Short mmCIF file of C-alpha atoms and ligand atoms in Angstrom, two decimals:
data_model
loop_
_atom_site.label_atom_id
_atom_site.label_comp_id
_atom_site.label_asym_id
_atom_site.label_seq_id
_atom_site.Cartn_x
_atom_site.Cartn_y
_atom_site.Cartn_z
CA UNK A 1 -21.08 33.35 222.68
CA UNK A 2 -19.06 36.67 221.62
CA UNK A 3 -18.47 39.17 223.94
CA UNK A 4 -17.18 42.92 223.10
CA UNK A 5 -14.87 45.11 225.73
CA UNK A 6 -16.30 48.70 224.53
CA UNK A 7 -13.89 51.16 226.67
CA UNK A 8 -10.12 50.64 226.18
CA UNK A 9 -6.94 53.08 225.85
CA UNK A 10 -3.58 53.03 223.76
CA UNK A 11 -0.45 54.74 224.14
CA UNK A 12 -2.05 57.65 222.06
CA UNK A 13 -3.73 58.58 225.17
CA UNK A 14 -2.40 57.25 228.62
CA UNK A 15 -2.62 53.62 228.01
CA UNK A 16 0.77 51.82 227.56
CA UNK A 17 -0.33 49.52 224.73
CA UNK A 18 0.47 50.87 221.10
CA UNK A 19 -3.37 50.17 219.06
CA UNK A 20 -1.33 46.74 217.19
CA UNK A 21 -0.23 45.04 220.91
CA UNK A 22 -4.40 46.48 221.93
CA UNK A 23 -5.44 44.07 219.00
CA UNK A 24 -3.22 41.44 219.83
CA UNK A 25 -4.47 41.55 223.30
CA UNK A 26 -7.89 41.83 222.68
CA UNK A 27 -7.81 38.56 220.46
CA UNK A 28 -5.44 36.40 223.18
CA UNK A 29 -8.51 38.03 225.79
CA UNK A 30 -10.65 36.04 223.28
CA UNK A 31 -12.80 39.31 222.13
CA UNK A 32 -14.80 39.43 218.93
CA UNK A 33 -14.89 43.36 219.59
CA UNK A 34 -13.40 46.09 220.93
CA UNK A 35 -13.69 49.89 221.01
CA UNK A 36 -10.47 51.90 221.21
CA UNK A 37 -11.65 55.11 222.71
CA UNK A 38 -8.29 57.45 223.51
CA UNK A 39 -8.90 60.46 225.86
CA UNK A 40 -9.33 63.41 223.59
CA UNK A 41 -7.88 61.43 220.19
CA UNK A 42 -8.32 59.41 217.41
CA UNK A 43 -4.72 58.80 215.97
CA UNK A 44 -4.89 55.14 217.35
CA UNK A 45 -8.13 54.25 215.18
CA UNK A 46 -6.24 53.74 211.48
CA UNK A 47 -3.74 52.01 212.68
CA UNK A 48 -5.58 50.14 214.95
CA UNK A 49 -8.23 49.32 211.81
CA UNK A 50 -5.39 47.73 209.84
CA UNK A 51 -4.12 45.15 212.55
CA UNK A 52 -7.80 44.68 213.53
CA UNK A 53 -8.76 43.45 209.51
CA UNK A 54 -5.49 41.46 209.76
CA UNK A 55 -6.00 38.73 213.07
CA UNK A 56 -9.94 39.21 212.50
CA UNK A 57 -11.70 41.64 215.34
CA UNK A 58 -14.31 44.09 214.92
CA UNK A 59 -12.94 47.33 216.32
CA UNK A 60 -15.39 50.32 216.51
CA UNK A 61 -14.04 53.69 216.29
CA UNK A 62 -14.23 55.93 219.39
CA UNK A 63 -13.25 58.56 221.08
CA UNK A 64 -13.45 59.91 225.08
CA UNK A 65 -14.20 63.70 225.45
CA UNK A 66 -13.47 65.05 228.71
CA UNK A 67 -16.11 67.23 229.83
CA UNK A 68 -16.64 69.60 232.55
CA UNK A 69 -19.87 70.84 234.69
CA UNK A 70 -19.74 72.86 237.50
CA UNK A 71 -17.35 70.65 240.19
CA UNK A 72 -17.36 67.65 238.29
CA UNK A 73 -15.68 66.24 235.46
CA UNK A 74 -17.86 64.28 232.48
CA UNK A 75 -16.46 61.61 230.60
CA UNK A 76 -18.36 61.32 227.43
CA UNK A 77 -17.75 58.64 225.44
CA UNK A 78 -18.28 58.34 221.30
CA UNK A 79 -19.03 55.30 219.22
CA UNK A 80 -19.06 54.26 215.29
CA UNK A 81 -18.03 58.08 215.12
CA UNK A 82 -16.34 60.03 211.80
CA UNK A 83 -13.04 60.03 213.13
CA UNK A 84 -11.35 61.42 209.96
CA UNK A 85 -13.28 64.35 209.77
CA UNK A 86 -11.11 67.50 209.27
CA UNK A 87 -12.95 69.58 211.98
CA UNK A 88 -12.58 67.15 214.58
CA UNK A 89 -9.17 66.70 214.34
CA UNK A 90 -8.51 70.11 214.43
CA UNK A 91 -11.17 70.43 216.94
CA UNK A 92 -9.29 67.78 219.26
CA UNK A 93 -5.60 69.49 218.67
CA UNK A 94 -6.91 72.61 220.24
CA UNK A 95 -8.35 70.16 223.37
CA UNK A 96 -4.91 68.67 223.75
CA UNK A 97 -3.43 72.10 223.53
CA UNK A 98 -5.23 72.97 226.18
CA UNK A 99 -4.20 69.81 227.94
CA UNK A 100 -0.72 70.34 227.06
CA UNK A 101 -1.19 74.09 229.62
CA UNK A 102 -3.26 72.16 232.34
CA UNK A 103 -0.12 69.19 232.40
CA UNK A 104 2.38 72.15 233.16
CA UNK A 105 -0.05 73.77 236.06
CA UNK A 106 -0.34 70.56 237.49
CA UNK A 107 3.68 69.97 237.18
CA UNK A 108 3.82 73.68 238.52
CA UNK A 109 1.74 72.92 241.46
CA UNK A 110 3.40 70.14 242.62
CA UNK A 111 6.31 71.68 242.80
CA UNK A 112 5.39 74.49 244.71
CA UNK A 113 5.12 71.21 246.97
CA UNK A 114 8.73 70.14 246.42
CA UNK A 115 8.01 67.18 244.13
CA UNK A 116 9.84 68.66 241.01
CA UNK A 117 8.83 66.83 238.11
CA UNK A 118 11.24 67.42 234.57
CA UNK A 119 8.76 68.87 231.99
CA UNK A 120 10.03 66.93 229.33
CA UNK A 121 10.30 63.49 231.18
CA UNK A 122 6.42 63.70 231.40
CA UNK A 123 5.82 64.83 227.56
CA UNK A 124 7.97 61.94 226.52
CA UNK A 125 5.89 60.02 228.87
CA UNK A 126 2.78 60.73 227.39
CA UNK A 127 4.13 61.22 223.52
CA UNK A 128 2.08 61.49 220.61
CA UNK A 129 -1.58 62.62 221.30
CA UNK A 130 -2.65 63.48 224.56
CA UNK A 131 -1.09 64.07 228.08
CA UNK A 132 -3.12 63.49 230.90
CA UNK A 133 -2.72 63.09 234.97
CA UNK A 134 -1.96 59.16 234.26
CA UNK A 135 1.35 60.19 232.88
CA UNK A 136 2.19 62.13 235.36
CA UNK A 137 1.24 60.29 238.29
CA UNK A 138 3.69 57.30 236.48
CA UNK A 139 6.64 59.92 236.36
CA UNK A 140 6.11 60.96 239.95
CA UNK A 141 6.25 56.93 240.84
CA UNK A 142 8.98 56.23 238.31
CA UNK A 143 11.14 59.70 240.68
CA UNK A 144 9.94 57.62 244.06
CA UNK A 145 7.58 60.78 245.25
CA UNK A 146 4.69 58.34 245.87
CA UNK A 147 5.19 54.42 245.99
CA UNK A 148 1.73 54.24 243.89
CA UNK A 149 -0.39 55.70 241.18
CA UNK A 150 -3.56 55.56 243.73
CA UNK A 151 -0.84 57.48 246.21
CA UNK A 152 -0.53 60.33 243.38
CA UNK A 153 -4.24 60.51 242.67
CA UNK A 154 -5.42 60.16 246.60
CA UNK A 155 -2.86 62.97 248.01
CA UNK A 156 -1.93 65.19 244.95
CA UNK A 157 -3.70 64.83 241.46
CA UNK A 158 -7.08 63.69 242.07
CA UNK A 159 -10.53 65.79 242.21
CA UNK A 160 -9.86 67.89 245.29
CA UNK A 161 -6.59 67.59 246.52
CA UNK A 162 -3.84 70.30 246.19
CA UNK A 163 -2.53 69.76 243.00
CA UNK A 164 -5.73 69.06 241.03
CA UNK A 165 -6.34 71.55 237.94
CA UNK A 166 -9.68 71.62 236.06
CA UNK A 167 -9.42 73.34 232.78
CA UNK A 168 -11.18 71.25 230.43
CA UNK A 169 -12.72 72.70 227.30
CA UNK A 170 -15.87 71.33 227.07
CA UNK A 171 -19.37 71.11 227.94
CA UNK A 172 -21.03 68.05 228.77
CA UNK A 173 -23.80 69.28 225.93
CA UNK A 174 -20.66 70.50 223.71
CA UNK A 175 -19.13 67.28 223.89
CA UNK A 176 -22.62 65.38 222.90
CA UNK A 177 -23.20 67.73 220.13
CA UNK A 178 -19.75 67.10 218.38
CA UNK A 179 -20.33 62.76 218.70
CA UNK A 180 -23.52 63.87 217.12
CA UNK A 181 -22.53 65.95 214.21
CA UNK A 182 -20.05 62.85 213.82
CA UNK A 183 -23.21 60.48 213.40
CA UNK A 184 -21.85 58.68 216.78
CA UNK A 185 -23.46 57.53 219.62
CA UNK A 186 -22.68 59.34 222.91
CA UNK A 187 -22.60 57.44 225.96
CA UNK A 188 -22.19 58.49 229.54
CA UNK A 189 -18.81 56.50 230.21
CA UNK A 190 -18.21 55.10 234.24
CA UNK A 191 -21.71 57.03 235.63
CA UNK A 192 -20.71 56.44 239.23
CA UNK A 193 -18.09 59.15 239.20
CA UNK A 194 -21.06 61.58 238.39
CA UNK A 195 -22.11 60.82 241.67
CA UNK A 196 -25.51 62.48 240.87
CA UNK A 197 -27.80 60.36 238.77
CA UNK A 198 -30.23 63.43 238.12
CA UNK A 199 -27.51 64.94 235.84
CA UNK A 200 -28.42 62.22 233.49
CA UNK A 201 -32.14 63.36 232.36
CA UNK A 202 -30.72 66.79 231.65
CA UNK A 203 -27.72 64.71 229.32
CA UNK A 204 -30.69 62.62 227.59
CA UNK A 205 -31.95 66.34 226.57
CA UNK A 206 -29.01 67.44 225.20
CA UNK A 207 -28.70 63.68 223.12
CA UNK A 208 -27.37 61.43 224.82
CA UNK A 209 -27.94 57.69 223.86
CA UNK A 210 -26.31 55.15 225.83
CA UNK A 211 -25.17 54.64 229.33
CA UNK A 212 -21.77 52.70 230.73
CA UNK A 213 -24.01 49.99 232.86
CA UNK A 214 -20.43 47.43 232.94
CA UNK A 215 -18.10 49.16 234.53
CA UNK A 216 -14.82 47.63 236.88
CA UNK A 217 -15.77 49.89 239.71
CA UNK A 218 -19.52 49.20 238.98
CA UNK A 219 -20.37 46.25 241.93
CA UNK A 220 -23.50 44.21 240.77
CA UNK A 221 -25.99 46.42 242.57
CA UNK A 222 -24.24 49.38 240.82
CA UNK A 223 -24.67 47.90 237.20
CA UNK A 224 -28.43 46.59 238.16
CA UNK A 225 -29.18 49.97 238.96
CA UNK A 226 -28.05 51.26 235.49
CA UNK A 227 -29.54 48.57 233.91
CA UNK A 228 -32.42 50.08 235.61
CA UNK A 229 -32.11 53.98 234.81
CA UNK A 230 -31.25 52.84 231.09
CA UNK A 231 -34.22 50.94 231.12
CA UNK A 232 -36.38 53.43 232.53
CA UNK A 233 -35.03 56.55 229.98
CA UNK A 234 -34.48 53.83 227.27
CA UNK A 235 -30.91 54.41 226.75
CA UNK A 236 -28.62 51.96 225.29
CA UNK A 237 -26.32 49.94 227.43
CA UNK A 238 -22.37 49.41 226.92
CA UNK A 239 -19.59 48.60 229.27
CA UNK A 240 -15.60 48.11 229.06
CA UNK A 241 -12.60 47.56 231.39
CA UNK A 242 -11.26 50.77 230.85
CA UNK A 243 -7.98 49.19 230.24
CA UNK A 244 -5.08 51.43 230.15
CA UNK A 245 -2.28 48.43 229.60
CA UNK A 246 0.00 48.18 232.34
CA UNK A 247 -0.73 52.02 233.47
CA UNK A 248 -2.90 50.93 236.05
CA UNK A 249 -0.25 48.40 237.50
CA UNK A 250 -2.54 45.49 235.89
CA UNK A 251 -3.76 44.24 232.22
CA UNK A 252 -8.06 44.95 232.62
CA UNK A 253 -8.90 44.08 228.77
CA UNK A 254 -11.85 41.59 228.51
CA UNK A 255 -12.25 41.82 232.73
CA UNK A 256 -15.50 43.50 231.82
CA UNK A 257 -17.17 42.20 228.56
CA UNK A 258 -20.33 42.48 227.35
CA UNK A 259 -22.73 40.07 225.28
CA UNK A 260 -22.61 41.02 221.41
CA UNK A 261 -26.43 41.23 221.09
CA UNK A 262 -25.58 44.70 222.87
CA UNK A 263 -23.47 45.82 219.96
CA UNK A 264 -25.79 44.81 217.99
CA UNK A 265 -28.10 47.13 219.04
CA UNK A 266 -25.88 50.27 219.16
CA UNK A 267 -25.07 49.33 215.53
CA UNK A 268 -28.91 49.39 214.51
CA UNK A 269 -28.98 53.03 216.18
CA UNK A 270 -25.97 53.92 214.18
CA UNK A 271 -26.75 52.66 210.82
CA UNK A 272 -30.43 54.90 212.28
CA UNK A 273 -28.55 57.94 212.90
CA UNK A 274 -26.43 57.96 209.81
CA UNK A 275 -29.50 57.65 207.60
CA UNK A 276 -30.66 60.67 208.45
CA UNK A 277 -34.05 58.55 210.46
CA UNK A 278 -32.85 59.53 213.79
P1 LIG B 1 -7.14 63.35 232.90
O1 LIG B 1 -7.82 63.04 231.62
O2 LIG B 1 -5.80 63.93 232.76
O3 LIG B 1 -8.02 64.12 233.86
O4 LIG B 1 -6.91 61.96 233.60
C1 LIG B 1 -8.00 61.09 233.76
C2 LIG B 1 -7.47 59.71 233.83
O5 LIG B 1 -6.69 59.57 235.02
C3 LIG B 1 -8.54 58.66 233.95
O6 LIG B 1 -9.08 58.24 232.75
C4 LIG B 1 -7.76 57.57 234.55
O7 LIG B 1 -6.98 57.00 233.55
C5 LIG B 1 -6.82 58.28 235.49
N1 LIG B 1 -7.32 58.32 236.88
C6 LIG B 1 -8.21 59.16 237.44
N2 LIG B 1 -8.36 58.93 238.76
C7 LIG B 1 -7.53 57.88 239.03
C8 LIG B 1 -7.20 57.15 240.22
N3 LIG B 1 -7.74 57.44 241.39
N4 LIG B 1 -6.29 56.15 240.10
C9 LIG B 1 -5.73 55.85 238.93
N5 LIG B 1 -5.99 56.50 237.79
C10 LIG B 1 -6.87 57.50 237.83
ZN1 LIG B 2 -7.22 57.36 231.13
FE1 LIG B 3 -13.04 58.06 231.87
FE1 LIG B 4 -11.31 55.73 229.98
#
């Protein structure tokens, strides 16, 4: 039986692996495929590609766009995309840009609270690609302000507490339009933070394909009720571990795997898609 882990990060976003030890890891996990899908990048995917050929897994380029609707924040995730078009590169520089301004509100905001964070000791943090609250939440552990990521996230940084800053770019419907003029497949990544399962007809409208049934956080009755919804609006199912390295104090690759038949079928709506018959 193969088995695929469709949602991890590298260091390129706020993962800790760089994409070669992702590779590594995924084959030790005993994957025949993974997706590498970075916050708001795609610098891991080439090099990522070359260790991939070399110890023999299937990687499938991704991405996850960060999204924004009213009070709550989209993840939208991107699969078998163009990631060396020009336009979406340049497209995701201006994203991180803007990330880049929302890291230093957040910075600014805390302290205003007295937990004085050193600018540059978070950008080195995150380095190349994109910065995100991950990085910061490890510097603010790493300067003893909170004894836990969770800590940073539950009192400070997370939706709704004092320090949290929206500012995203996108759209949900902006995000599914660019995986789509890509030839991906977009895919509502972790639905239970959506909270609102309504949301999703209105996605299916603006193209969505595939829903995140396998999910860490998704208990069984959680996934069985995805299973159901994608079953019901005959979306495609995926699901990943979300694995960020060791930025979430524990390795996750290959805790959540899926089948391969399920790859299988996002690949036939793909190869669909990029003929022009979808
Ligand atoms: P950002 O893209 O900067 O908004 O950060 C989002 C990322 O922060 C998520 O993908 C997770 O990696 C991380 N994150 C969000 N909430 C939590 C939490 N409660 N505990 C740990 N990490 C979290
Ligand atoms: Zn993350
Ligand atoms: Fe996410
Ligand atoms: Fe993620």
């Amino acid at each position: 039986m193969k088995y695929a882990d469709l949602h991890i990060h590298t260091n390129f976003s706020d993962g800790t692996f760089s994409p070669q030890r992702v590779i590594e890891q995924a084959r030790g996990a005993g994957l025949a495929c993974i997706a590498i899908t970075d916050h708001d990048t795609v610098y891991a995917i080439e090099p990522a590609m070359q260790e991939a050929e070399k110890l023999g897994i299937e990687l499938i380029p991704g991405v996850e766009l960060t999204a924004e609707l009213d009070d709550c924040e989209v993840h939208i995730l991107g699969y078998f995309i163009d990631w060396q078009a020009e336009w979406f590169r340049k497209k995701l520089e201006q994203i991180c840009d803007v990330r880049k301004k929302r890291a230093l509100s957040i910075i600014e905001k805390l302290g205003a609270l007295g937990i004085k964070l050193d600018v540059d000791e978070v950008m080195r943090e995150a380095g190349f690609g994109s910065v995100g609250r991950l990085h910061i939440a490890r510097i603010m552990q790493k300067e003893g302000f909170v004894g836990s990521i969770q800590e940073a996230f539950r009192k400070y940084i997370g939706r709704g507490c004092p320090c949290y800053v929206k500012r995203f770019r996108l759209t949900p419907g902006e995000a599914i339009d660019m995986i789509h003029r890509l030839k991906g497949l977009a895919v509502l990544a972790h639905p239970y933070t959506l909270g609102n399962d309504e949301l999703i007809a209105d996605f299916i409208q603006l193209g969505l394909r595939g829903i995140e049934a396998y999910y860490p956080e998704h208990n069984k009755a959680k996934t069985e009720h995805y299973l159901r919804l994608a079953e019901k609006y005959g979306l495609l199912v995926t699901g990943g571990s979300d694995c960020h390295g060791l930025g979430k104090d524990r390795i996750l690759m290959g805790e959540v795997k899926i089948p391969y038949n399920l790859v299988e079928l996002l690949k036939k709506e793909a190869e669909l898609l990029k003929s022009g018959q979808k």
